[in-house]
Amino acid sequence: MRKCKVFVGNSHSELGELICSKLGIEPAPCTLKKFSNGETSVQIGVSVRDEDVYVIQSGSEDINDHIMELLIMVSACRGGSAKKITAVIPQFPYSKQSKMKKHRGAITARMLANLLVMAGADHIISMDLHASQMQGFFTKPVDNLYGAASLGKWIKEHVEDYTNAVVVSKNPGGTKRVTGLADSLKINFAMIHTDRRRGDNDFLATKMKKQQVPSHSRRQSVVGRRRSSAKKEDADEEEELIYSNGLQTARVVQGHVVGDDYIAEEAVDESAISVDSDQEESIPNDQTSYALGGTYDAADSDEEYEPEAPEKLITLVGNVKGRSVIILDDMIDRPSSFIAAAEHCRLNCGATKVYIAATHGLFIDNCLEELEACPYIDQVIVTNTYPITEKKKQCKKLVTIDVSSIFAECIRRDHYGESISVLFDKIASGI
């Protein structure tokens, strides 16, 4: 590739070298170091005048230092009169902060996009952005590649009887991603909803007491209401039909699925609770309710911004009985929601195997160790967009898929002015 230079940052040098190897070139020389006072220093070791420059820098554990390194490298290439500068960011940092989670919060992903453009980036290449609307943060072109092709290929080759498998979204926010993979593989999909906002003790105790009513008593109560009201009869029949066609609900306490007979250590005083089976359940006062029965930011899928409740309700919408389950998300950072979803699918819904699949394997703290220790998770599949330490690579359940060829082909097509959408078409047809 003539008139082209590829610089590799320190965040994920292994992936950068693999991309250069696929392109058949050597990484351009540059000196990246830090001064004694903590400042980042970048020295470009080759002329970039009137050349296409690609700077490869992904997310990492030292994210803030590597962001500054990326910005300084882009600025140095701009100062060196580069013709075009493309920032290749396989895992875009701060992508979970792409919208305002709380009042007086910051949309940090947009701020980072502005910093990249101001530093001199003319083009951005990334993979599986946490939110597709992030492309609108940039005033420059953005190519958002997809890791579903690599994941789908692995599923076809390694999941037994994959045609009967079910792709499951662990939260409503990921349904679009799940349906895309399910359509490509021509298999079914399902969704898990976790009610995190029911943290009021009285409300939870009322819910628990209602769940503990024997099923024959509930049926007698339903029959009585059907006799008393013709309008309620149709609603009850519809509710019973929905329940019998794929709605399985369970309790989650401290991140694990428990049975209906489980009693929490901090029991609620039942004398202070009055239960009326014919009365509508009241919404806790600390919630902000909106029209159509929703609550503030109900589609949110980021766990770290949710208030921690003593007990949650997890519901699977779909049928996974006797089938393999593939729980798909864009990244794996914390294990609690994946473990709860796997336990619910195996213990309550009859799934035979559970695979956890994602594009970015962040594995914060002991995330990977907890996923490996869970007996209901068979394998964890991620790509190499995010650096994985040698210790984590020793995990027996971990499978890492190389996506360097996708980035290399994207860089080659961009350098020669070829269509990137054709690359997407070829990837989609290869699943």
Coordinates of C-alpha atoms in Angstrom, one line a residue:
M1 CA 0.0 0.0 0.0
R2 CA 1.7 3.1 -1.3
K3 CA 1.3 6.6 0.3
C4 CA -0.1 5.0 3.5
K5 CA 1.2 4.9 7.1
V6 CA -0.3 2.9 9.9
F7 CA 0.6 3.9 13.5
V8 CA -0.2 1.5 16.4
G9 CA -0.8 2.9 19.9
N10 CA 0.0 1.3 23.2
S11 CA -3.6 0.4 24.2
H12 CA -3.8 -2.8 22.1
S13 CA -0.5 -3.3 20.2
E14 CA -1.3 -7.0 19.5
L15 CA -4.4 -6.1 17.5
G16 CA -2.6 -3.3 15.6
E17 CA 0.2 -5.7 14.6
L18 CA -2.3 -8.3 13.4
I19 CA -4.0 -5.6 11.3
C20 CA -0.7 -4.6 9.8
S21 CA 0.2 -8.2 9.1
K22 CA -3.0 -8.7 7.2
L23 CA -2.3 -5.6 5.2
G24 CA 1.3 -6.8 4.4
I25 CA 3.0 -3.7 5.9
E26 CA 5.0 -2.9 9.0
P27 CA 3.7 -0.4 11.6
A28 CA 5.1 3.0 11.1
P29 CA 7.8 4.0 13.6
C30 CA 6.8 6.3 16.4
T31 CA 8.0 6.9 20.0
L32 CA 5.4 6.8 22.7
K33 CA 6.4 7.6 26.3
K34 CA 5.5 9.5 29.4
F35 CA 7.5 12.1 31.2
S36 CA 8.3 11.9 34.9
N37 CA 5.4 14.2 35.7
G38 CA 2.9 12.0 33.9
E39 CA 2.6 13.9 30.6
T40 CA 2.3 11.9 27.4
S41 CA 5.0 12.3 24.7
V42 CA 4.6 11.3 21.0
Q43 CA 7.3 11.5 18.4
I44 CA 6.5 10.5 14.8
G45 CA 9.5 8.8 13.3
V46 CA 8.7 9.0 9.6
S47 CA 7.4 11.6 7.1
V48 CA 3.6 11.6 6.7
R49 CA 3.4 14.5 4.3
D50 CA 0.6 14.0 1.7
E51 CA -0.1 10.4 2.9
D52 CA -3.1 8.6 4.3
V53 CA -2.5 8.0 8.0
Y54 CA -4.3 5.4 10.1
V55 CA -3.9 5.5 13.9
I56 CA -5.0 2.3 15.7
Q57 CA -5.9 2.8 19.3
S58 CA -8.6 0.9 21.2
G59 CA -10.1 1.1 24.7
S60 CA -8.1 -0.4 27.6
E61 CA -7.8 -0.4 31.3
D62 CA -5.6 2.8 31.2
I63 CA -8.3 4.5 29.2
N64 CA -7.6 8.1 30.0
D65 CA -3.9 7.9 29.2
H66 CA -4.5 6.1 26.0
I67 CA -7.1 8.7 24.9
M68 CA -4.6 11.4 25.3
E69 CA -2.0 9.3 23.4
L70 CA -4.5 9.0 20.5
L71 CA -5.3 12.7 20.5
I72 CA -1.6 13.7 20.5
M73 CA -0.8 11.2 17.7
V74 CA -3.6 12.5 15.5
S75 CA -2.5 16.1 16.2
A76 CA 1.1 15.2 15.4
C77 CA 0.1 13.7 12.1
R78 CA -1.9 16.8 11.3
G79 CA 1.1 18.9 12.1
G80 CA 3.1 16.7 9.8
S81 CA 0.9 17.7 6.8
A82 CA -0.9 14.3 6.4
K83 CA -3.4 14.2 3.6
K84 CA -6.0 12.3 5.6
I85 CA -6.0 11.0 9.1
T86 CA -8.2 8.1 10.2
A87 CA -8.7 7.0 13.8
V88 CA -9.3 3.3 14.0
I89 CA -10.9 2.7 17.4
P90 CA -12.1 -0.9 17.7
Q91 CA -13.7 -0.4 21.1
F92 CA -14.8 3.2 21.4
P93 CA -14.1 4.6 25.0
Y94 CA -16.9 6.1 27.0
S95 CA -19.5 4.7 24.7
K96 CA -21.9 3.9 27.6
Q97 CA -22.0 7.7 28.3
S98 CA -23.7 8.4 25.0
K99 CA -26.8 9.9 26.6
M100 CA -27.6 11.8 29.8
K101 CA -28.2 9.1 32.5
K102 CA -29.1 11.5 35.3
H103 CA -29.9 15.1 35.7
R104 CA -26.9 17.4 35.4
G105 CA -24.9 14.6 33.8
A106 CA -22.5 14.8 30.8
I107 CA -22.7 13.1 27.4
T108 CA -19.1 12.2 27.5
A109 CA -19.0 10.2 24.2
R110 CA -20.0 13.4 22.3
M111 CA -17.3 15.3 24.1
L112 CA -14.7 12.7 23.0
A113 CA -16.0 12.9 19.5
N114 CA -15.5 16.6 19.5
L115 CA -11.9 16.2 20.8
L116 CA -11.0 13.8 18.0
V117 CA -12.3 16.1 15.3
M118 CA -10.6 19.1 16.9
A119 CA -7.3 17.1 17.1
G120 CA -7.5 16.6 13.3
A121 CA -9.2 13.2 12.6
D122 CA -10.9 13.1 9.2
H123 CA -12.5 9.7 9.5
I124 CA -13.4 7.3 12.3
I125 CA -13.6 3.5 12.1
S126 CA -15.0 1.5 15.0
M127 CA -16.9 -1.7 15.7
D128 CA -20.3 -2.2 17.4
L129 CA -20.8 1.2 18.9
H130 CA -22.8 0.9 22.1
A131 CA -25.5 3.2 20.6
S132 CA -25.8 3.7 16.9
Q133 CA -26.8 7.4 17.4
M134 CA -23.2 8.0 18.4
Q135 CA -22.3 8.4 14.7
G136 CA -24.2 11.7 14.8
F137 CA -21.8 13.0 17.4
F138 CA -19.1 13.4 14.7
T139 CA -18.9 16.0 11.9
K140 CA -16.7 13.6 10.0
P141 CA -17.5 10.3 8.4
V142 CA -17.9 7.3 10.7
D143 CA -17.7 3.6 9.7
N144 CA -19.3 1.4 12.3
L145 CA -18.2 -2.2 11.6
Y146 CA -20.1 -5.2 12.9
G147 CA -18.8 -8.2 14.9
A148 CA -22.0 -10.2 14.4
A149 CA -20.5 -11.9 11.3
S150 CA -17.6 -13.4 13.2
L151 CA -19.8 -14.4 16.1
G152 CA -22.4 -15.9 13.7
K153 CA -19.7 -17.9 11.9
W154 CA -18.4 -19.3 15.3
I155 CA -22.0 -20.2 16.3
K156 CA -22.5 -22.1 13.0
E157 CA -19.3 -24.1 13.5
H158 CA -19.4 -24.9 17.2
V159 CA -23.0 -24.8 18.5
E160 CA -24.6 -28.2 18.2
D161 CA -27.9 -28.0 16.3
Y162 CA -27.6 -24.3 16.0
T163 CA -30.7 -24.1 13.8
N164 CA -32.8 -24.8 16.9
A165 CA -30.9 -22.4 19.1
V166 CA -32.3 -19.2 20.5
V167 CA -30.6 -15.8 20.6
V168 CA -31.5 -14.0 23.8
S169 CA -31.2 -10.3 24.7
K170 CA -30.5 -9.8 28.4
N171 CA -32.3 -6.4 28.4
P172 CA -34.8 -4.6 26.1
G173 CA -32.1 -2.2 24.9
G174 CA -30.3 -5.0 23.0
T175 CA -33.3 -6.5 21.1
K176 CA -32.3 -4.8 17.8
R177 CA -28.8 -6.4 18.0
V178 CA -30.3 -9.8 18.8
T179 CA -32.9 -9.8 16.1
G180 CA -30.2 -8.9 13.5
L181 CA -28.1 -11.9 14.4
A182 CA -31.1 -14.2 14.6
D183 CA -32.3 -13.1 11.2
S184 CA -28.9 -13.7 9.7
L185 CA -28.7 -17.2 11.2
K186 CA -32.5 -17.8 10.5
I187 CA -33.2 -18.9 14.1
N188 CA -35.5 -17.7 16.9
F189 CA -34.9 -15.0 19.4
A190 CA -36.1 -14.1 22.9
M191 CA -35.8 -11.2 25.4
I192 CA -35.2 -10.9 29.1
H193 CA -36.6 -8.1 31.1
T194 CA -35.3 -7.3 34.6
D195 CA -37.4 -5.0 36.7
R196 CA -34.7 -3.2 38.7
R197 CA -36.8 -0.3 40.1
R198 CA -39.0 -2.3 42.4
G199 CA -36.9 -1.5 45.5
D200 CA -39.7 -0.4 47.8
N201 CA -40.0 -2.9 50.7
D202 CA -43.8 -2.8 50.9
F203 CA -44.2 -3.1 47.2
L204 CA -41.8 -6.1 47.1
A205 CA -43.4 -7.8 50.0
T206 CA -46.8 -7.4 48.4
K207 CA -45.4 -8.9 45.2
M208 CA -43.8 -11.8 47.0
K209 CA -47.0 -12.5 49.0
K210 CA -49.0 -12.6 45.8
Q211 CA -46.6 -14.9 44.2
Q212 CA -46.8 -17.3 47.1
V213 CA -50.6 -17.7 46.7
P214 CA -51.3 -21.3 45.5
S215 CA -52.0 -21.7 41.8
H216 CA -55.5 -23.3 42.4
S217 CA -56.5 -20.3 44.6
R218 CA -55.5 -17.9 41.8
R219 CA -57.5 -19.9 39.3
Q220 CA -60.5 -19.8 41.6
S221 CA -60.1 -16.1 42.0
V222 CA -60.0 -15.7 38.2
V223 CA -63.1 -17.7 37.8
G224 CA -64.9 -15.6 40.3
R225 CA -64.0 -12.4 38.5
R226 CA -65.0 -13.9 35.2
R227 CA -68.5 -14.5 36.6
S228 CA -68.8 -11.0 38.0
S229 CA -67.5 -9.0 34.9
A230 CA -67.7 -9.8 31.2
K231 CA -65.0 -7.1 30.4
K232 CA -62.5 -8.6 32.8
E233 CA -63.1 -12.1 31.4
D234 CA -61.4 -11.2 28.1
A235 CA -58.4 -9.6 29.9
D236 CA -57.9 -12.6 32.1
E237 CA -58.1 -15.0 29.2
E238 CA -55.5 -12.9 27.3
E239 CA -53.2 -12.8 30.3
E240 CA -53.5 -16.6 30.8
L241 CA -52.8 -17.1 27.1
I242 CA -49.7 -15.0 27.2
Y243 CA -48.4 -16.7 30.4
S244 CA -48.8 -20.2 28.8
N245 CA -47.0 -19.2 25.6
G246 CA -43.6 -18.0 26.9
L247 CA -43.5 -15.7 29.9
Q248 CA -41.4 -17.2 32.7
T249 CA -40.8 -15.0 35.7
A250 CA -38.4 -15.6 38.6
R251 CA -36.9 -13.7 41.6
V252 CA -33.3 -12.5 41.6
V253 CA -31.7 -11.8 45.0
Q254 CA -28.1 -10.6 45.2
G255 CA -27.5 -11.4 41.6
H256 CA -28.7 -15.0 41.6
V257 CA -32.1 -16.6 40.7
V258 CA -33.9 -18.0 43.7
G259 CA -37.1 -20.1 44.1
D260 CA -40.5 -18.8 45.3
D261 CA -39.9 -20.3 48.7
Y262 CA -36.7 -18.3 49.3
I263 CA -37.0 -15.9 52.3
A264 CA -34.5 -13.0 52.4
E265 CA -32.5 -12.4 55.5
E266 CA -34.0 -9.0 56.0
A267 CA -37.6 -10.1 56.0
V268 CA -40.3 -7.5 55.7
D269 CA -42.9 -7.1 58.5
E270 CA -46.0 -8.8 57.0
S271 CA -48.3 -7.3 59.7
A272 CA -47.8 -3.9 58.0
I273 CA -48.9 -5.2 54.6
S274 CA -52.4 -5.7 53.5
V275 CA -52.9 -7.8 50.4
D276 CA -55.9 -7.5 48.2
S277 CA -55.8 -9.7 45.1
D278 CA -58.5 -7.6 43.3
Q279 CA -56.7 -4.3 43.9
E280 CA -54.2 -2.8 41.5
E281 CA -50.6 -2.7 42.7
S282 CA -49.3 0.8 43.6
I283 CA -46.2 2.2 42.1
P284 CA -43.5 3.2 44.7
N285 CA -43.4 6.9 45.4
D286 CA -39.7 7.1 44.6
Q287 CA -40.3 6.2 40.9
T288 CA -41.1 8.8 38.2
S289 CA -44.0 7.4 36.3
Y290 CA -45.0 8.3 32.8
A291 CA -47.7 7.6 30.3
L292 CA -48.3 4.0 29.1
G293 CA -47.1 2.6 32.4
G294 CA -43.4 3.3 31.8
T295 CA -40.8 4.8 34.1
Y296 CA -37.9 7.2 33.4
D297 CA -35.5 5.8 30.9
A298 CA -37.2 2.4 30.9
A299 CA -35.2 1.1 27.9
D300 CA -31.9 1.8 29.6
S301 CA -29.6 -1.2 29.5
D302 CA -26.6 0.0 31.6
E303 CA -26.4 -1.6 35.0
E304 CA -24.0 0.7 36.7
Y305 CA -26.5 3.6 36.4
E306 CA -29.4 1.6 38.0
P307 CA -30.2 1.8 41.7
E308 CA -29.3 -1.4 43.5
A309 CA -32.6 -3.1 44.7
P310 CA -32.7 -5.8 47.3
E311 CA -34.7 -8.0 45.0
K312 CA -35.4 -8.0 41.3
L313 CA -37.9 -9.7 39.0
I314 CA -36.5 -11.4 35.8
T315 CA -38.8 -12.4 33.0
L316 CA -38.1 -14.3 29.8
V317 CA -40.3 -13.6 26.9
G318 CA -39.9 -16.5 24.5
N319 CA -39.4 -20.3 24.5
V320 CA -36.0 -21.9 25.1
K321 CA -37.0 -25.2 26.5
G322 CA -34.8 -28.0 25.2
R323 CA -32.7 -25.6 23.2
S324 CA -29.3 -23.9 23.3
V325 CA -29.3 -20.3 24.4
I326 CA -27.0 -17.6 23.1
I327 CA -27.1 -14.5 25.3
L328 CA -25.8 -11.7 23.1
D329 CA -24.7 -8.2 24.0
D330 CA -22.2 -5.6 22.6
M331 CA -19.9 -5.8 25.6
I332 CA -19.2 -7.9 28.7
D333 CA -18.1 -5.7 31.6
R334 CA -19.9 -6.9 34.7
P335 CA -21.1 -10.5 35.3
S336 CA -24.3 -10.1 37.4
S337 CA -26.9 -9.7 34.6
F338 CA -25.3 -12.5 32.5
I339 CA -25.3 -14.9 35.4
A340 CA -28.9 -14.2 36.4
A341 CA -30.0 -14.6 32.8
A342 CA -28.1 -17.9 32.4
E343 CA -29.5 -19.2 35.7
H344 CA -33.0 -18.3 34.7
C345 CA -32.8 -19.9 31.3
R346 CA -31.3 -23.2 32.7
L347 CA -33.2 -23.5 36.0
N348 CA -36.6 -22.2 35.2
C349 CA -37.0 -22.2 31.4
G350 CA -35.4 -25.6 30.4
A351 CA -32.5 -24.5 28.3
T352 CA -29.9 -27.2 27.6
K353 CA -26.8 -25.0 27.1
V354 CA -26.0 -21.3 27.6
Y355 CA -23.4 -19.3 25.6
I356 CA -22.4 -15.8 26.4
A357 CA -21.4 -13.8 23.2
A358 CA -20.3 -10.2 22.8
T359 CA -18.1 -8.1 20.6
H360 CA -16.1 -6.4 23.4
G361 CA -14.8 -8.4 26.3
L362 CA -13.9 -5.7 29.0
F363 CA -14.2 -8.2 32.0
I364 CA -13.9 -5.6 34.7
D365 CA -12.3 -6.8 38.0
N366 CA -13.3 -10.4 38.6
C367 CA -16.0 -10.6 35.9
L368 CA -14.4 -13.4 33.9
E369 CA -13.6 -15.5 37.0
E370 CA -17.3 -15.2 38.1
L371 CA -18.5 -16.2 34.6
E372 CA -16.2 -19.2 34.6
A373 CA -17.3 -20.3 38.1
C374 CA -21.0 -20.2 37.0
P375 CA -22.0 -23.9 36.3
Y376 CA -24.9 -22.7 34.0
I377 CA -22.6 -20.9 31.5
D378 CA -20.9 -23.2 29.0
Q379 CA -18.7 -20.8 27.0
V380 CA -18.0 -17.1 26.8
I381 CA -17.3 -15.8 23.2
V382 CA -15.8 -12.4 22.5
T383 CA -13.6 -10.8 19.8
N384 CA -10.2 -9.3 20.3
T385 CA -11.2 -5.6 19.9
Y386 CA -10.3 -5.1 23.6
P387 CA -7.0 -6.2 25.1
I388 CA -7.2 -9.4 27.2
T389 CA -4.5 -10.2 29.6
E390 CA -2.6 -13.5 29.5
K391 CA -4.1 -14.5 32.8
K392 CA -7.6 -14.1 31.5
K393 CA -6.7 -16.0 28.3
Q394 CA -6.1 -19.1 30.5
C395 CA -9.9 -19.3 31.2
K396 CA -11.2 -22.6 29.9
K397 CA -14.6 -21.1 28.9
L398 CA -13.2 -18.1 27.1
V399 CA -13.1 -18.1 23.3
T400 CA -11.5 -15.1 21.5
I401 CA -12.3 -14.5 17.8
D402 CA -9.8 -12.5 15.7
V403 CA -11.4 -9.6 13.8
S404 CA -8.2 -8.0 12.5
S405 CA -9.0 -9.1 9.0
I406 CA -12.2 -7.1 9.0
F407 CA -10.3 -3.9 10.1
A408 CA -7.5 -4.6 7.6
E409 CA -10.0 -5.0 4.7
C410 CA -11.8 -1.8 5.8
I411 CA -8.5 0.1 5.8
R412 CA -7.5 -1.3 2.4
R413 CA -10.9 -0.3 0.9
D414 CA -10.8 3.1 2.4
H415 CA -7.3 3.8 1.1
Y416 CA -8.1 2.8 -2.4
G417 CA -11.5 4.5 -2.4
E418 CA -13.6 1.4 -2.6
S419 CA -17.0 0.9 -1.1
I420 CA -17.2 -0.1 2.6
S421 CA -20.9 -1.1 2.2
V422 CA -19.8 -3.9 -0.1
L423 CA -17.7 -5.2 2.7
F424 CA -20.8 -5.2 5.0
D425 CA -22.7 -7.2 2.3
K426 CA -19.9 -9.7 2.0
I427 CA -19.7 -10.2 5.8
A428 CA -23.5 -10.6 6.0
S429 CA -23.6 -13.2 3.3
G430 CA -20.8 -15.1 4.9
I431 CA -22.6 -15.9 8.1

